[in-house]
mmCIF file of C-alpha atoms in Angstrom:
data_model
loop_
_atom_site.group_PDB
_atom_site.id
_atom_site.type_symbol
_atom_site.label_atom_id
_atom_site.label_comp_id
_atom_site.label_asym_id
_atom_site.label_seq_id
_atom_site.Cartn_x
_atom_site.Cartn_y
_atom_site.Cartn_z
ATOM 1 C CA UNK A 1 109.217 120.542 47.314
ATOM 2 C CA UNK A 2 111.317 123.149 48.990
ATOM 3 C CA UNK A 3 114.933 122.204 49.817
ATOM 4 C CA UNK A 4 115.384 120.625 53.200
ATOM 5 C CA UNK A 5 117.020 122.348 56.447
ATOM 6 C CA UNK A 6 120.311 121.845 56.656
ATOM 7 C CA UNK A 7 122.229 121.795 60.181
ATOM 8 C CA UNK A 8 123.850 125.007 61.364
ATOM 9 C CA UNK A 9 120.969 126.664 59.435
ATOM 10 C CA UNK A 10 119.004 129.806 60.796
ATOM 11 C CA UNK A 11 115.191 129.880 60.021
ATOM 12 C CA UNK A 12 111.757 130.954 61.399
ATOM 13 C CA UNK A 13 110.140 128.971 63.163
ATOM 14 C CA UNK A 14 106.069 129.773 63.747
ATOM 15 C CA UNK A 15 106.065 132.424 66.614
ATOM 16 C CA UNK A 16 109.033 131.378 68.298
ATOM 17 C CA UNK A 17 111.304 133.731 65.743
ATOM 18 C CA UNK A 18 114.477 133.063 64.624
ATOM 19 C CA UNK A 19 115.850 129.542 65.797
ATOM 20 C CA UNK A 20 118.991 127.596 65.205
ATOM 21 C CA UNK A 21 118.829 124.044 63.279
ATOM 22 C CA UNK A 22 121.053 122.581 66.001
ATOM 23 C CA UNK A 23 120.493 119.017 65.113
ATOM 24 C CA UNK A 24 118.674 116.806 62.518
ATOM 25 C CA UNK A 25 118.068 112.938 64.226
ATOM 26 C CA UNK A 26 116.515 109.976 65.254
ATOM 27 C CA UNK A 27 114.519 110.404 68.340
ATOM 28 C CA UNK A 28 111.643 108.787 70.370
ATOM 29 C CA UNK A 29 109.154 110.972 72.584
ATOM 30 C CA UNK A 30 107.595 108.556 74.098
ATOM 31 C CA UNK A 31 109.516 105.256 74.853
ATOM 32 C CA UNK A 32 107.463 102.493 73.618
ATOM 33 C CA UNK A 33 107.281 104.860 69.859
ATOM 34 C CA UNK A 34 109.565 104.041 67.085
ATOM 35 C CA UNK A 35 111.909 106.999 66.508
ATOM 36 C CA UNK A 36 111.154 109.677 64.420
ATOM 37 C CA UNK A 37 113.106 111.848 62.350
ATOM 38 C CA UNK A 38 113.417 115.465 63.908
ATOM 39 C CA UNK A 39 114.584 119.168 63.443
ATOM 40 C CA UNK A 40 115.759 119.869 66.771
ATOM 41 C CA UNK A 41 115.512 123.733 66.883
ATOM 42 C CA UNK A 42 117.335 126.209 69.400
ATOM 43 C CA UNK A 43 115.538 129.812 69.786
ATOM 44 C CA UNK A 44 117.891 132.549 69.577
ATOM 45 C CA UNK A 45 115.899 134.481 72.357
ATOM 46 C CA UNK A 46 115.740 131.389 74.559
ATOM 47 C CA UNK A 47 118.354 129.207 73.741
ATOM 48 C CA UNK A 48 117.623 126.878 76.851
ATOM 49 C CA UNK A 49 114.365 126.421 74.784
ATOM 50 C CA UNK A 50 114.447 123.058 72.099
ATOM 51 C CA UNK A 51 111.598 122.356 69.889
ATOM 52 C CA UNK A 52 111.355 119.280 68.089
ATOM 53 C CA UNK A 53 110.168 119.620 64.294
ATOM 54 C CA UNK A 54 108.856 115.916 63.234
ATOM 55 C CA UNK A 55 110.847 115.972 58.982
ATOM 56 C CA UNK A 56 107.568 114.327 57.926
ATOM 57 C CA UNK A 57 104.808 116.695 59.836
ATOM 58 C CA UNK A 58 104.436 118.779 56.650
ATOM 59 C CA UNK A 59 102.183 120.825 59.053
ATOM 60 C CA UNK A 60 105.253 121.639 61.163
ATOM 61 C CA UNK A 61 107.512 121.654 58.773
ATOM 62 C CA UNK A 62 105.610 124.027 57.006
ATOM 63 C CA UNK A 63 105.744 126.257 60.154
ATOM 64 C CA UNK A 64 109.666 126.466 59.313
ATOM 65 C CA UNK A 65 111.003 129.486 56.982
ATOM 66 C CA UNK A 66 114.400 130.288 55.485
ATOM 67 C CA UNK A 67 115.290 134.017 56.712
ATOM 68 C CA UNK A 68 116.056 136.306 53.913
ATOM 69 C CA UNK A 69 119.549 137.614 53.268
ATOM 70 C CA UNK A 70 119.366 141.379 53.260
ATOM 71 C CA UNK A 71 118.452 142.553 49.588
ATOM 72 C CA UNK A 72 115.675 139.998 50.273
ATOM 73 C CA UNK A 73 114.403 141.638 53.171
ATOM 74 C CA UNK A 74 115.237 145.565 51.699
ATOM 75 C CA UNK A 75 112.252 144.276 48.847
ATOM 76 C CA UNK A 76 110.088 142.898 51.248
ATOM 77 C CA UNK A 77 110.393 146.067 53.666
ATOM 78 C CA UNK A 78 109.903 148.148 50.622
ATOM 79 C CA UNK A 79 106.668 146.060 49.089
ATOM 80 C CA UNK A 80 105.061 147.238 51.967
ATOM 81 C CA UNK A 81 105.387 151.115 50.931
ATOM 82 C CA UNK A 82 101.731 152.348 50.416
ATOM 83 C CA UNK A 83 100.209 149.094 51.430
ATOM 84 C CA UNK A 84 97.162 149.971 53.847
ATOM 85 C CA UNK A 85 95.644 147.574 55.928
ATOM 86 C CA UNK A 86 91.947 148.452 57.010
ATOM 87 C CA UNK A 87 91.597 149.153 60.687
ATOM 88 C CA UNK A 88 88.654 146.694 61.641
ATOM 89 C CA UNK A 89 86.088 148.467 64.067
ATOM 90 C CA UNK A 90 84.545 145.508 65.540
ATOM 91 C CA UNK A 91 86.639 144.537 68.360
ATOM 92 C CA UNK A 92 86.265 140.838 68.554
ATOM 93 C CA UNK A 93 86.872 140.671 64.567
ATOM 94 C CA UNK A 94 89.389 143.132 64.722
ATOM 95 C CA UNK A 95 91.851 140.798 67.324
ATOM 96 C CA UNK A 96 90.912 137.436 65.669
ATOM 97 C CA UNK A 97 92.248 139.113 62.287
ATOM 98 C CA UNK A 98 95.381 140.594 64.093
ATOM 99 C CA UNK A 99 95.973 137.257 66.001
ATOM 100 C CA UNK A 100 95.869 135.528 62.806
ATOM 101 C CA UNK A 101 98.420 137.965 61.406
ATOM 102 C CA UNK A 102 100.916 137.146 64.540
ATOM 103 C CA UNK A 103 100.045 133.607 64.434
ATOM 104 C CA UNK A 104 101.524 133.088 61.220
ATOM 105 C CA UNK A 105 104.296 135.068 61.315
ATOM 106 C CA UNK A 106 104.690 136.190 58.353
ATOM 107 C CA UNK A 107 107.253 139.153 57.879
ATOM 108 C CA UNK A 108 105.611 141.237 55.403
ATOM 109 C CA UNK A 109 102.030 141.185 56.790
ATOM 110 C CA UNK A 110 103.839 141.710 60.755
ATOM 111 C CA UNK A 111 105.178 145.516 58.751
ATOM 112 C CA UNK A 112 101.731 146.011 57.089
ATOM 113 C CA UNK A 113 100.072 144.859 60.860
ATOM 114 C CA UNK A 114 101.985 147.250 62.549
ATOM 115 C CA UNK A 115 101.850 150.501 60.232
ATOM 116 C CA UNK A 116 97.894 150.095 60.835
ATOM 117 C CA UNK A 117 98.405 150.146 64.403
ATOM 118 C CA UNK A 118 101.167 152.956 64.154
ATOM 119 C CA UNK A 119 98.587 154.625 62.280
ATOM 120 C CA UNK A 120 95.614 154.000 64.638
ATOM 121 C CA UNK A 121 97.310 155.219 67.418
ATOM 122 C CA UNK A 122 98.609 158.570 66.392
ATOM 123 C CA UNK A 123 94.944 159.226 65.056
ATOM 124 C CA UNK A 124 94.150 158.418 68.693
ATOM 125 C CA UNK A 125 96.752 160.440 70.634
ATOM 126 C CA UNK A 126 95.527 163.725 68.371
ATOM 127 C CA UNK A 127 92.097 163.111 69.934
ATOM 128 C CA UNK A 128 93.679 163.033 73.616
ATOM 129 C CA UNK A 129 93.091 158.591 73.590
ATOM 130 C CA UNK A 130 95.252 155.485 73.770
ATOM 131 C CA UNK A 131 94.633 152.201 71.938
ATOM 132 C CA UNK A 132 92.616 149.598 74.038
ATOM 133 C CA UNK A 133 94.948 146.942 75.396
ATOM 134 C CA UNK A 134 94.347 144.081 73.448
ATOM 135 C CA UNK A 135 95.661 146.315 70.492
ATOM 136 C CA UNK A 136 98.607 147.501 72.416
ATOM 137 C CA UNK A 137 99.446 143.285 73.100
ATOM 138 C CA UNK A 138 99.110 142.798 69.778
ATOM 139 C CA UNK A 139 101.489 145.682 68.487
ATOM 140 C CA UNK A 140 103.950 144.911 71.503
ATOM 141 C CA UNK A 141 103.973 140.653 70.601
ATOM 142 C CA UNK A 142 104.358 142.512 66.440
ATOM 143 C CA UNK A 143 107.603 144.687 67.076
ATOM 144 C CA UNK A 144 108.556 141.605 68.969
ATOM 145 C CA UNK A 145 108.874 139.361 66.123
ATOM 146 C CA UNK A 146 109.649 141.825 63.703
ATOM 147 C CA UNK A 147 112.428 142.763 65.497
ATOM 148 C CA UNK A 148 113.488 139.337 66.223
ATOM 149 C CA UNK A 149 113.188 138.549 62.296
ATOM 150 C CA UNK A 150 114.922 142.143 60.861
ATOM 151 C CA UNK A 151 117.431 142.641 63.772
ATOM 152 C CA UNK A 152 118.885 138.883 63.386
ATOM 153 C CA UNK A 153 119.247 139.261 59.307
ATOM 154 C CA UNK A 154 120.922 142.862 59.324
ATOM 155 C CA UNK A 155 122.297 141.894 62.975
ATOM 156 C CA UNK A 156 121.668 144.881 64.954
ATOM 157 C CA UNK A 157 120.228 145.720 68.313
ATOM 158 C CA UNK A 158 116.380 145.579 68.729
ATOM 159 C CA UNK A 159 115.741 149.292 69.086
ATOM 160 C CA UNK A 160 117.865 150.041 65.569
ATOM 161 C CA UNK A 161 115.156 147.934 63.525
ATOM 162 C CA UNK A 162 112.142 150.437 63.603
ATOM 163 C CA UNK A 163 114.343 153.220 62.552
ATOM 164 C CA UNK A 164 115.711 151.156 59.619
ATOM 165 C CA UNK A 165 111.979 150.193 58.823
ATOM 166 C CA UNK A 166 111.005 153.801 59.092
ATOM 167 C CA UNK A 167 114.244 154.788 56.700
ATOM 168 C CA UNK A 168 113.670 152.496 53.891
ATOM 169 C CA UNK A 169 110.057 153.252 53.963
ATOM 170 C CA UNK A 170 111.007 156.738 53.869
ATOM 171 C CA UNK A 171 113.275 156.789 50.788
#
């Protein structure tokens, strides 16, 4: 079993991105329920946002993720390199698959999600197109958390993170 979250701690949590352990306690969410151990968990993009994590919901908890210190995150960037996700023609498939993808959050497949639709799109612009908007959601809500993720751990601006991407891919 992995280590537990510690107070003070930065992790992922689910979609929300990058959130602060602010507090780990006793608390009741409904008054006549016996209290319940909780993360309570700030969102660094909303901290007037708290989530409560119930420590024995191994479904929720399992929604929580350490963030990787930046040689971890340089190999995951570069494990990507010449990964190619299929572009999925059948539009209903296609966004379950891609929903899925955002849904968990995971960093590595968010890189390999959005490369596919980097990759669909300039095929697209060369033939005078655009990509349909549920596609364009989907890479917006992508760079959104990969951003979130990348620019918090290397603790730059937003806009600097698809450059850096783009660099270590590059080299």
């Amino acid at each position: 079993m992995a280590e537990p979250y510690q107070k003070g701690e930065y992790v992922r949590y689910s979609c929300n991105g990058v959130c602060l352990v602010d507090d780990i306690r006793l608390d009741r969410l409904a008054p006549k329920e016996a209290p319940k151990e909780f993360y309570i968990l700030k969102p660094v993009s909303n901290p007037a946002s708290t989530i409560f994590v119930p420590t024995a919901s191994q479904t929720l908890v399992s929604r929580m993720a350490r963030l990787p210190n930046r040689e971890e995150l340089d190999r995951l960037i570069l494990s990507t390199r010449g990964e190619h996700m299929p572009w999925i023609e059948d539009r209903k498939v296609r966004l379950a698959s891609f929903q899925a993808i955002v849904k968990a959050c995971d960093l590595r497949e968010l890189i390999c999600l959005a490369s596919c639709l980097y990759q669909r799109q300039r095929a697209l612009s060369a033939a005078g197109k655009k990509l349909g908007a549920s596609d364009e959601n989907i890479l917006h809500r992508t760079e959104a958390l990969i951003e979130n993720q990348v620019g918090f751990v290397l603790q730059v601006s937003a806009d600097q993170v698809g450059g850096y991407i783009r660099e270590k891919l590059a080299t």
